[in-house]
Amino acid sequence: MKTKTYVRPEGNPETAKLAIVGEQPEKTELVNGRPFVGPAGRELQEDLQAIGLMRQDCYLTNYAKDFDQHVSVYCDLRSMTFSEHGLWCKNELIKELNQLNTCAIVAMGNYSLAALTSRSGITKWRGSVLETPELPGKWIVPTFHTATVIPPKSQYLNKFLIQFDLRRALEIANKGFGRKPRNLIISPSFNDCMQYLDRVEKEGLDGKVIFFDIEIYNDEVSCISFAYKNMEALSVPFVKDDGNYFSPYQELEILQKIGFILENRNIKKCGQNVGFDTHFLLRRYGIKAENLEDTMVAQRIIMPDYPMGLDFITSIWTDISYYKDDGKKYFSGGNWPKLWQYNDTDSIACAEAFPKQLEKLKQQENISTYHRQRDIIPPLVYMQEHGIRVDVEGMLAENKRLSEELAIKEDELNTLAGESLNANSPKQLQKYFYGRLGYKAYINRKTGGATTDDTAMTRLARKGVKEASVVQEIRRIRKVMGTYLPVDGEGKLTKIDPDGRVRCSFNPVGTRYSRISSSENIFGTGMNLQNIPHHLLKFFLFDEDYVGYRIDLSQAENRIVAYVGNIGPMIEAFENGIDVHKLTASLIFQKPMEEVTTKDGTCPLGDGTHSERFWGKKANHGLNYDLGYVSFSLLYQMEQKQA
């Protein structure tokens, strides 16, 4: 079944250290009659050199070796089924690889992964070490295709992961591979649980780090696992098919023991995203965990550009293959023992990864950064549970006022347009603005399609298209109502708890560079409390006998720009205690600095709701980030002449 566009494999079957399987040849490979000689091939060569290999050290081939049809025609990744020709390609590939001496095979991309392992999802499986009965004695390491690194995909961060996975495969080729034996203790008796928890307590008091993880089912802890070494964990189950796993008295004794371990300040505990687990335990059972470490926090600091989920951590620091779908399978019809194994594996993965993460943090000289972020976890958990008192009646009144304003704006839009327009319907808005009104469509650079996003509406509004500015106002009102003031059918604020407090969930390393982020909490209420619109802050109240402060670094970014950039006038201003935002505003408005206004609504620039100092500040930030006046005008919704 070889076609006219068939591209033969390349490499010495006897001496090749690695077998690298791509998906399908491209035009350059077809012209040259060799695999991996186009741009993706050059990227592969760079990655091989980075781990000390040359092209000639490898056996290079593809799953589909022809160019007649796209590889997706041969293999359906969703159903994991193959066409007749796709199955022939798969069988030929298996025969081909079985003839090689190397035991290490790198599967590049989704279709190679599917052909060799009948699995899909390269992002999930990359870095795992897999085996298949069709290739006895051989190990398969999936990784991203080198084509993802180069344009048009340009996912440059994949480059490091490809090199990491190639290095893992080379180590297998040189030393072989044997998965570490691990003891996942499930279905324990009451005595088994108590004896294991006694051992966990003893090991913890002797200085070992204790690792733990909870699984939640029906808003309760269904099981909790503990490990004091990376080779063994026990999952304490609370629920099974026919109800409770233990008697109420046994469950109480177990929970008391767990509480003692987690609350003991002399026992160091570690988990993945421990803020989540410890907040849930505090809310449901009153267990206040102390002395915590966190693999998620460590991972964010070590590799800030990459994911920090436990699946990614496992792929980098352990030999455990991807297993996270096991938990999902349980909740869609699996069984309890499978969940308990999953629960155990979470603790074991943390136990193996964390010591290596600590070593890496020390090598990077980032250990103090880790300690700083780790130490804020307990206060964040307290803040999550304590919450902030709010003016419920005031919020409901504001929701009503905004609802009335929204109705007026929607009527205004429909009147201006002469038809019923949905401000959130891209299809309707494109038809109206780019069709009926005849304006040139603004294009989304990522998708290449027409867009009616906020930037497009700003551009139309600046051209005097009133409907566009009304669309923006409608969207603004809807966002405020939907994000901060949503009300259910009974007229209750859905983001506020029954006691009149708002409680968010904090992530100690939620942003790329390890700053705190906040969001809706794990119980379905709360919101992002760090970006509350200024006009809504009046509804957030302080507890009796408390005073509230808003604390921020003083012009931190501008100080960095001044001193790193060695900008004399800025440095002089800072050294003399001069407000640089006022200083810039005095240049913009050509008035003495002491006359620059600071009260909202005192400057006509933009929408007229800000002060002169505000625009001095925004100008400084814009210049720091090298914005031109066109981008500046779009970002701050003002006339280009003003910008």
XYZ file of C-alpha atoms in Angstrom:
643
model
C 0.000 0.000 0.000
C 2.928 2.331 -0.540
C 1.883 5.496 -2.366
C 3.795 7.679 -4.819
C 4.603 10.132 -2.017
C 6.077 7.452 0.272
C 9.125 8.688 2.283
C 11.368 5.924 3.567
C 12.768 5.872 7.121
C 16.404 6.746 7.723
C 18.991 5.399 10.159
C 20.916 2.280 11.142
C 18.558 -0.261 12.810
C 21.477 -1.905 14.624
C 23.367 1.110 16.013
C 20.712 3.799 16.432
C 20.498 4.931 20.056
C 16.996 6.358 19.701
C 14.071 5.730 17.389
C 12.170 8.952 16.686
C 8.700 8.605 15.202
C 7.081 11.657 13.620
C 3.570 11.945 12.265
C 3.826 12.494 8.507
C 6.330 13.894 5.980
C 5.839 17.457 4.748
C 6.680 19.003 1.366
C 10.399 19.383 2.065
C 10.651 15.742 3.149
C 8.760 14.690 0.027
C 11.094 16.629 -2.275
C 14.212 15.248 -0.565
C 12.839 11.750 0.016
C 14.062 11.840 3.641
C 12.240 12.272 6.969
C 12.881 15.283 9.232
C 14.804 17.476 6.772
C 12.491 20.507 6.736
C 12.187 23.254 9.400
C 10.913 20.723 11.964
C 13.910 18.547 11.117
C 16.319 21.410 11.757
C 14.632 22.003 15.098
C 15.038 18.300 15.912
C 18.725 18.501 15.060
C 19.159 21.406 17.495
C 17.359 19.475 20.225
C 19.445 16.358 19.626
C 22.665 18.369 19.805
C 21.484 19.845 23.111
C 21.477 16.340 24.638
C 24.718 15.257 22.970
C 23.357 13.330 19.975
C 23.602 13.759 16.220
C 21.039 12.953 13.555
C 23.020 9.884 12.498
C 22.719 8.510 16.055
C 18.970 8.083 15.562
C 16.526 6.057 13.527
C 14.045 8.525 11.991
C 10.643 7.526 10.698
C 6.982 8.571 10.580
C 3.679 6.918 11.422
C 2.222 7.825 8.014
C 5.040 7.810 5.492
C 3.121 9.366 2.605
C 1.896 12.847 1.751
C -1.298 11.908 -0.143
C -3.756 12.806 2.624
C -3.474 14.452 6.017
C -2.662 12.012 8.785
C -5.997 12.798 10.485
C -7.721 10.869 7.663
C -5.830 7.750 8.733
C -6.503 8.028 12.482
C -9.477 9.464 14.401
C -8.032 10.576 17.749
C -11.434 10.880 19.442
C -12.592 7.350 18.792
C -9.066 5.918 18.421
C -10.044 4.184 15.202
C -7.935 3.782 12.067
C -8.816 3.760 8.381
C -7.700 0.782 6.298
C -4.575 2.616 5.160
C -4.051 4.059 8.651
C -4.111 0.571 10.147
C -1.639 -0.605 7.507
C 0.674 2.306 8.453
C 0.373 1.369 12.127
C 1.157 -2.307 11.537
C 4.113 -1.490 9.271
C 5.463 0.887 11.909
C 5.247 -1.787 14.609
C 7.116 -4.299 12.374
C 9.734 -1.683 11.588
C 10.381 -0.722 15.224
C 10.530 -4.329 16.400
C 13.578 -4.811 14.154
C 15.580 -2.109 15.972
C 18.149 -2.836 18.655
C 17.341 0.241 20.731
C 14.773 -0.097 23.486
C 13.904 3.630 23.495
C 11.318 5.092 21.127
C 10.304 8.768 21.078
C 6.747 9.317 19.807
C 6.492 12.892 18.510
C 2.984 14.260 18.360
C -0.563 12.994 18.812
C -0.736 10.597 15.879
C 2.530 8.840 16.721
C 1.316 8.474 20.296
C -1.970 7.015 19.058
C -0.339 4.616 16.604
C 2.100 3.232 19.176
C 0.038 3.248 22.382
C -3.655 3.751 21.434
C -3.697 6.826 23.665
C -4.558 10.422 22.811
C -3.545 13.757 24.288
C 0.143 14.481 23.810
C 0.035 17.344 26.331
C -1.094 14.888 29.021
C 1.142 11.959 28.103
C 4.395 13.723 27.163
C 7.236 12.719 29.460
C 5.595 9.444 30.488
C 7.377 6.147 29.939
C 4.945 3.742 28.285
C 4.984 0.197 26.978
C 2.766 -1.787 24.618
C 2.450 -5.550 24.043
C 3.103 -4.988 20.348
C 6.642 -3.767 21.113
C 7.988 -6.140 23.787
C 11.112 -4.937 25.562
C 10.785 -1.400 24.259
C 9.801 1.811 26.038
C 7.933 4.694 24.437
C 8.465 8.300 25.543
C 5.861 10.647 24.014
C 6.779 14.286 23.400
C 5.642 17.294 21.421
C 6.454 17.377 17.719
C 9.303 19.734 16.870
C 6.941 21.393 14.359
C 5.126 22.970 17.331
C 8.242 25.012 18.186
C 8.556 26.727 14.806
C 6.130 29.108 13.031
C 3.221 29.215 12.603
C 2.602 27.487 15.949
C 5.705 29.057 17.551
C 5.228 27.343 20.911
C 8.829 27.960 21.860
C 8.391 26.694 25.421
C 7.934 23.200 23.976
C 11.619 23.220 23.048
C 12.787 22.635 26.612
C 10.225 19.848 27.126
C 11.228 18.104 23.890
C 14.868 18.167 24.994
C 13.883 16.941 28.450
C 11.942 14.014 26.983
C 14.727 13.172 24.509
C 17.184 13.113 27.390
C 14.899 10.753 29.319
C 14.677 8.443 26.303
C 18.465 8.488 25.865
C 18.927 7.517 29.511
C 16.578 4.569 28.947
C 18.552 3.582 25.851
C 21.805 3.643 27.822
C 20.689 2.168 31.133
C 17.379 0.452 30.474
C 14.272 1.169 32.478
C 12.624 -0.368 35.483
C 9.703 1.362 37.135
C 10.098 1.770 40.863
C 7.914 -0.614 42.856
C 5.338 1.313 44.869
C 2.930 0.056 47.494
C -0.517 1.626 47.182
C -2.420 0.521 50.284
C -6.176 0.555 49.731
C -9.219 -0.993 51.419
C -7.566 -0.888 54.891
C -9.238 -2.058 58.082
C -9.763 0.329 60.999
C -6.715 -1.123 62.758
C -4.643 -0.780 59.558
C -5.543 2.906 59.379
C -4.756 3.636 63.024
C -1.437 1.768 62.905
C -0.402 3.555 59.713
C -1.390 6.957 61.099
C 0.608 6.181 64.261
C 3.607 5.465 62.014
C 3.009 8.665 60.065
C 2.918 10.632 63.319
C 6.123 9.030 64.588
C 7.990 9.587 61.310
C 6.778 13.186 61.226
C 7.924 13.890 64.785
C 11.272 12.332 63.877
C 11.726 14.963 61.162
C 10.358 13.376 58.005
C 8.038 15.361 55.756
C 4.538 13.869 55.672
C 2.653 14.025 52.374
C -1.127 14.041 52.140
C -3.965 14.519 49.662
C -7.761 14.576 49.864
C -10.440 13.622 47.345
C -13.883 15.211 47.550
C -17.201 13.616 46.681
C -20.603 15.221 47.298
C -18.918 18.106 49.140
C -17.306 15.770 51.679
C -13.886 14.150 51.952
C -14.311 10.716 50.409
C -10.730 9.639 51.176
C -7.415 11.068 52.366
C -4.004 9.550 51.692
C -0.760 9.810 53.656
C 2.835 8.957 52.741
C 6.049 9.343 54.709
C 8.226 7.971 51.890
C 7.984 7.956 48.111
C 7.433 4.208 47.814
C 4.272 3.755 49.865
C 1.009 5.476 50.723
C -2.223 4.535 52.432
C -5.611 5.910 51.434
C -8.046 6.252 54.316
C -11.530 5.708 52.793
C -14.678 7.204 54.256
C -17.190 6.215 51.564
C -17.915 3.058 49.568
C -20.681 1.823 47.263
C -23.130 0.917 50.023
C -22.474 3.928 52.281
C -19.929 4.758 54.981
C -16.713 2.730 55.060
C -16.292 2.898 58.858
C -18.691 3.134 61.762
C -19.317 6.686 63.092
C -17.149 6.017 66.164
C -14.284 4.641 64.074
C -14.523 7.559 61.640
C -14.430 10.024 64.534
C -11.307 8.396 65.988
C -9.585 8.431 62.594
C -10.462 12.092 61.980
C -9.201 13.035 65.443
C -5.895 11.335 64.672
C -5.674 13.032 61.269
C -6.457 16.368 62.905
C -3.695 15.874 65.458
C -1.140 15.139 62.711
C -2.154 18.068 60.506
C -2.429 20.571 63.363
C 0.856 19.559 65.021
C 3.378 22.347 64.354
C 6.244 19.936 64.963
C 5.251 17.791 61.976
C 6.004 19.182 58.523
C 3.290 18.383 55.975
C 3.380 18.748 52.204
C 0.891 18.424 49.368
C -0.132 19.788 46.006
C -2.010 23.077 46.359
C -2.344 22.553 50.104
C -4.351 25.760 50.404
C -7.244 23.950 48.719
C -7.064 20.842 50.890
C -6.468 22.640 54.168
C -9.255 25.154 53.547
C -11.712 22.345 52.870
C -10.628 20.509 56.018
C -10.925 23.717 58.041
C -14.415 24.476 56.715
C -15.837 20.955 57.020
C -14.066 19.540 60.085
C -12.418 22.466 61.893
C -8.931 21.046 61.255
C -6.412 23.898 61.097
C -3.281 22.534 59.412
C 0.102 24.014 60.365
C 3.710 23.804 59.120
C 2.957 23.307 55.422
C 4.997 22.814 52.252
C 3.576 22.909 48.727
C 4.801 21.254 45.517
C 2.668 23.636 43.434
C 4.323 26.718 44.934
C 7.775 25.199 44.406
C 6.998 24.339 40.783
C 5.744 27.825 39.911
C 8.969 29.362 41.200
C 11.236 26.794 39.515
C 9.549 26.933 36.085
C 7.328 30.050 35.982
C 6.516 29.707 32.274
C 5.173 26.156 32.546
C 2.130 24.457 34.133
C 2.172 23.828 37.881
C -0.398 21.033 38.066
C 0.550 17.727 39.648
C 0.359 15.971 36.279
C 3.114 18.221 34.906
C 5.135 17.979 38.130
C 4.913 14.185 37.944
C 6.168 14.175 34.347
C 9.229 16.254 35.277
C 10.323 14.814 38.610
C 9.143 11.173 38.686
C 8.912 8.012 36.568
C 5.159 7.788 37.197
C 3.227 7.810 33.931
C 0.251 10.114 33.453
C -2.589 8.930 35.683
C -4.806 11.960 36.210
C -7.552 10.622 33.936
C -8.010 7.775 36.421
C -9.688 10.156 38.852
C -11.953 11.514 36.121
C -12.850 7.977 35.050
C -13.885 7.213 38.608
C -16.376 10.059 38.700
C -17.828 8.991 35.352
C -18.471 5.389 36.298
C -15.302 3.869 37.746
C -14.952 2.207 41.138
C -13.900 3.205 44.629
C -10.661 1.145 44.738
C -9.519 2.949 41.570
C -10.079 6.300 43.294
C -8.149 5.164 46.367
C -5.207 4.165 44.161
C -5.412 7.569 42.496
C -5.459 9.209 45.936
C -2.365 7.245 47.008
C -0.528 8.118 43.800
C -1.055 11.838 44.408
C 0.714 11.606 47.764
C 3.512 9.423 46.388
C 4.066 11.778 43.441
C 4.456 14.695 45.849
C 6.758 12.639 48.065
C 9.079 11.907 45.144
C 8.948 15.338 43.541
C 9.309 17.642 46.536
C 12.885 16.786 47.646
C 14.068 17.249 44.043
C 12.205 20.537 43.806
C 13.904 21.773 46.975
C 17.303 20.865 45.560
C 16.518 22.748 42.356
C 15.334 25.793 44.289
C 18.648 25.842 46.153
C 20.575 25.564 42.872
C 18.600 28.495 41.477
C 19.122 30.457 44.719
C 15.340 30.749 44.879
C 14.802 28.949 48.171
C 14.055 32.181 50.056
C 11.492 33.104 47.394
C 9.831 29.729 47.910
C 9.823 30.151 51.687
C 8.202 33.582 51.354
C 5.320 32.287 49.230
C 4.954 29.108 51.288
C 4.658 31.087 54.507
C 1.613 33.015 53.307
C -0.475 29.858 52.778
C -1.883 29.666 56.368
C -2.865 33.365 56.451
C -4.459 33.019 53.023
C -6.470 30.016 54.232
C -7.594 32.062 57.245
C -8.593 34.949 54.963
C -10.520 32.547 52.719
C -12.514 31.257 55.652
C -12.962 34.535 57.524
C -14.066 36.495 54.466
C -15.068 40.162 54.237
C -18.340 41.651 55.449
C -20.384 43.334 52.714
C -23.387 45.644 52.490
C -25.849 43.117 51.058
C -28.741 45.588 50.795
C -26.483 48.123 49.112
C -25.311 45.536 46.596
C -28.880 44.473 45.812
C -29.848 48.124 45.322
C -26.854 48.601 43.007
C -27.863 45.513 41.034
C -31.359 46.972 40.619
C -29.972 50.353 39.563
C -27.684 48.711 37.011
C -30.569 46.583 35.710
C -32.556 49.734 35.044
C -29.559 51.428 33.419
C -28.987 48.323 31.292
C -32.576 48.359 30.042
C -32.216 52.031 29.066
C -28.953 51.362 27.212
C -30.399 48.350 25.392
C -33.367 50.449 24.273
C -30.963 53.159 23.145
C -28.948 50.650 21.100
C -32.053 49.223 19.451
C -33.338 52.735 18.668
C -30.021 53.812 17.131
C -29.781 50.630 15.078
C -33.430 50.506 14.093
C -33.446 46.819 14.981
C -32.966 44.512 17.956
C -29.231 44.039 18.616
C -27.590 41.793 21.223
C -24.395 43.512 22.415
C -22.895 40.110 23.227
C -23.625 38.514 19.853
C -20.573 38.756 17.557
C -22.651 37.438 14.645
C -25.313 40.147 14.965
C -22.776 42.914 15.544
C -20.618 41.887 12.571
C -23.689 41.815 10.332
C -24.703 45.281 11.551
C -21.375 47.163 11.674
C -19.525 45.456 8.806
C -22.547 44.584 6.697
C -25.326 47.101 7.046
C -23.161 50.108 8.014
C -20.350 49.025 5.680
C -17.359 49.617 7.956
C -14.201 47.656 7.205
C -14.048 44.615 9.464
C -11.437 44.586 12.226
C -9.528 41.313 12.271
C -8.510 39.196 15.254
C -4.800 38.533 14.722
C -4.928 35.150 16.424
C -7.928 33.684 14.614
C -7.716 35.660 11.397
C -11.487 36.255 11.515
C -13.558 39.405 11.906
C -13.997 40.593 15.493
C -16.333 42.885 17.400
C -14.294 42.813 20.604
C -13.798 45.828 22.847
C -10.876 47.162 20.822
C -12.932 47.017 17.614
C -15.793 48.843 19.346
C -13.360 51.503 20.619
C -12.085 52.084 17.095
C -15.611 52.416 15.734
C -16.623 54.705 18.585
C -13.690 56.999 17.804
C -15.046 57.284 14.291
C -18.257 58.656 15.749
C -20.288 55.441 15.610
C -22.524 55.961 18.654
C -23.856 52.400 18.576
C -20.338 51.067 19.275
C -19.923 53.138 22.433
C -23.382 52.024 23.635
C -22.371 48.386 23.018
C -19.345 48.979 25.266
C -21.499 50.497 27.996
C -23.922 47.555 27.854
C -21.037 45.085 28.094
C -19.546 46.976 31.031
C -22.842 46.914 32.930
C -23.412 43.225 32.191
C -19.888 42.355 33.319
C -20.289 44.172 36.632
C -23.681 42.567 37.256
C -22.576 39.087 36.173
C -19.180 39.056 37.851
C -19.698 40.967 41.092
C -23.469 41.321 41.664
C -25.195 38.240 40.207
C -28.638 37.510 41.665
C -30.536 34.203 41.597
C -34.234 33.627 40.949
C -35.054 34.337 44.595
C -33.332 37.727 44.501
C -30.286 36.629 46.520
C -26.672 37.515 45.702
C -25.112 34.243 44.560
C -21.503 35.281 45.294
C -22.223 36.230 48.923
C -22.515 33.657 51.714
C -25.685 33.542 53.886
C -23.891 35.318 56.761
C -23.331 38.396 54.607
C -19.647 37.800 53.926
C -17.785 37.228 50.688
C -15.144 34.508 50.679
C -12.800 33.990 47.767
C -10.131 31.394 47.075
C -6.522 32.613 47.089
C -3.716 31.061 45.069
C -0.302 31.949 46.564
C 1.353 31.658 43.133
C -1.561 32.329 40.829
C 0.265 34.617 38.415
C 3.181 33.824 36.129
C 5.727 35.307 38.509
C 4.274 33.997 41.761
C 2.017 36.820 42.833
C -1.240 36.043 44.641
C -4.432 35.628 42.627
C -7.997 35.173 43.818
C -11.153 33.645 42.390
C -14.456 31.987 43.241
C -13.938 29.570 46.135
C -14.269 25.795 46.173
C -17.783 26.055 47.628
C -19.136 28.020 44.670
C -19.276 31.519 46.159
C -16.860 34.457 46.212
C -15.037 36.196 43.380
C -11.743 37.799 42.394
C -11.317 40.277 45.265
C -8.186 41.865 43.807
C -9.906 43.600 40.885
C -13.098 44.958 42.394
C -14.283 48.011 40.383
C -13.567 51.158 42.351
C -17.221 52.210 42.553
C -18.137 48.882 44.238
C -15.550 49.109 47.029
C -18.008 51.125 49.159
C -20.023 47.915 49.648
C -17.092 46.110 51.315
C -17.193 46.768 55.051
C -14.707 46.313 57.883
C -15.597 44.367 60.997
C -16.429 46.340 64.118
C -13.409 47.939 65.823
C -11.280 47.333 62.703
C -9.745 49.841 60.308
C -9.115 49.004 56.653
C -6.016 49.931 54.682
C -5.109 49.687 51.039
C -1.382 48.937 50.927
C 0.714 49.111 47.775
C 4.342 49.627 46.846
C 5.099 53.249 46.025
C 5.642 53.602 42.248
C 7.657 50.357 42.235
C 7.790 49.833 38.466
C 8.922 53.394 37.837
C 11.683 53.085 40.426
C 12.977 49.955 38.674
C 12.889 51.748 35.320
C 14.674 54.768 36.793
C 17.536 52.946 38.464
C 18.035 50.057 36.022
C 17.753 52.469 33.093
C 19.963 55.039 34.867
C 17.489 57.827 34.023
C 18.855 60.896 35.826
C 15.707 63.070 36.072
C 13.629 60.157 37.402
C 16.291 59.173 39.933
C 16.559 62.780 41.063
C 12.785 62.932 41.522
C 12.739 59.784 43.636
C 15.762 60.861 45.715
C 14.001 64.139 46.526
C 10.645 62.574 47.318
C 8.904 64.023 44.267
C 5.748 62.308 42.967
C 6.826 61.285 39.445
C 3.220 60.823 38.317
C 2.487 64.430 39.237
C 5.751 65.454 37.596
C 4.768 63.794 34.317
C 1.262 65.269 34.571
C 2.756 68.739 34.973
C 4.593 68.209 31.674
C 1.436 66.947 29.940
C -0.811 69.770 31.147
C 1.937 72.436 31.204
C 1.239 73.639 34.710
C 3.167 73.712 38.006
C 3.252 70.333 39.746
C 1.437 71.667 42.815
C -1.540 72.600 40.614
C -1.961 69.095 39.166
C -5.374 67.718 40.178
C -5.728 64.423 42.054
C -9.513 64.179 42.397
C -11.489 61.925 40.041
C -13.505 63.793 37.436
C -11.250 66.876 37.319
C -9.652 66.137 33.931
C -11.481 66.114 30.579
C -9.148 63.554 28.953
C -10.628 60.181 27.998
C -14.116 59.772 29.431
C -13.644 62.673 31.845
C -13.886 60.555 35.001
C -10.220 60.784 36.078
C -7.714 63.267 37.492
C -4.693 64.884 35.854
C -2.374 62.814 38.064
C -4.127 59.648 36.831
C -3.090 60.457 33.256
C 0.461 61.222 34.386
C 0.565 57.771 35.983
C -0.875 56.055 32.909
C 1.599 57.891 30.686
C 4.498 56.687 32.845
C 3.278 53.081 32.682
C 2.701 53.370 28.940
C 6.231 54.634 28.379
C 7.651 51.901 30.623
C 6.046 49.307 28.355
C 7.018 51.108 25.149
C 3.450 51.854 24.083
C 2.940 54.098 21.083
C 0.176 56.702 21.052
C -2.103 54.486 18.915
C -1.950 51.571 21.381
C -2.198 53.993 24.283
C -5.370 55.554 22.873
C -6.966 52.129 22.402
C -5.949 50.868 25.836
C -7.319 53.912 27.650
C -10.180 54.618 25.223
C -9.280 58.166 24.265
C -8.796 60.188 21.097
C -5.489 59.620 19.311
C -4.920 63.389 19.392
C -5.201 63.326 23.181
C -2.943 60.266 23.402
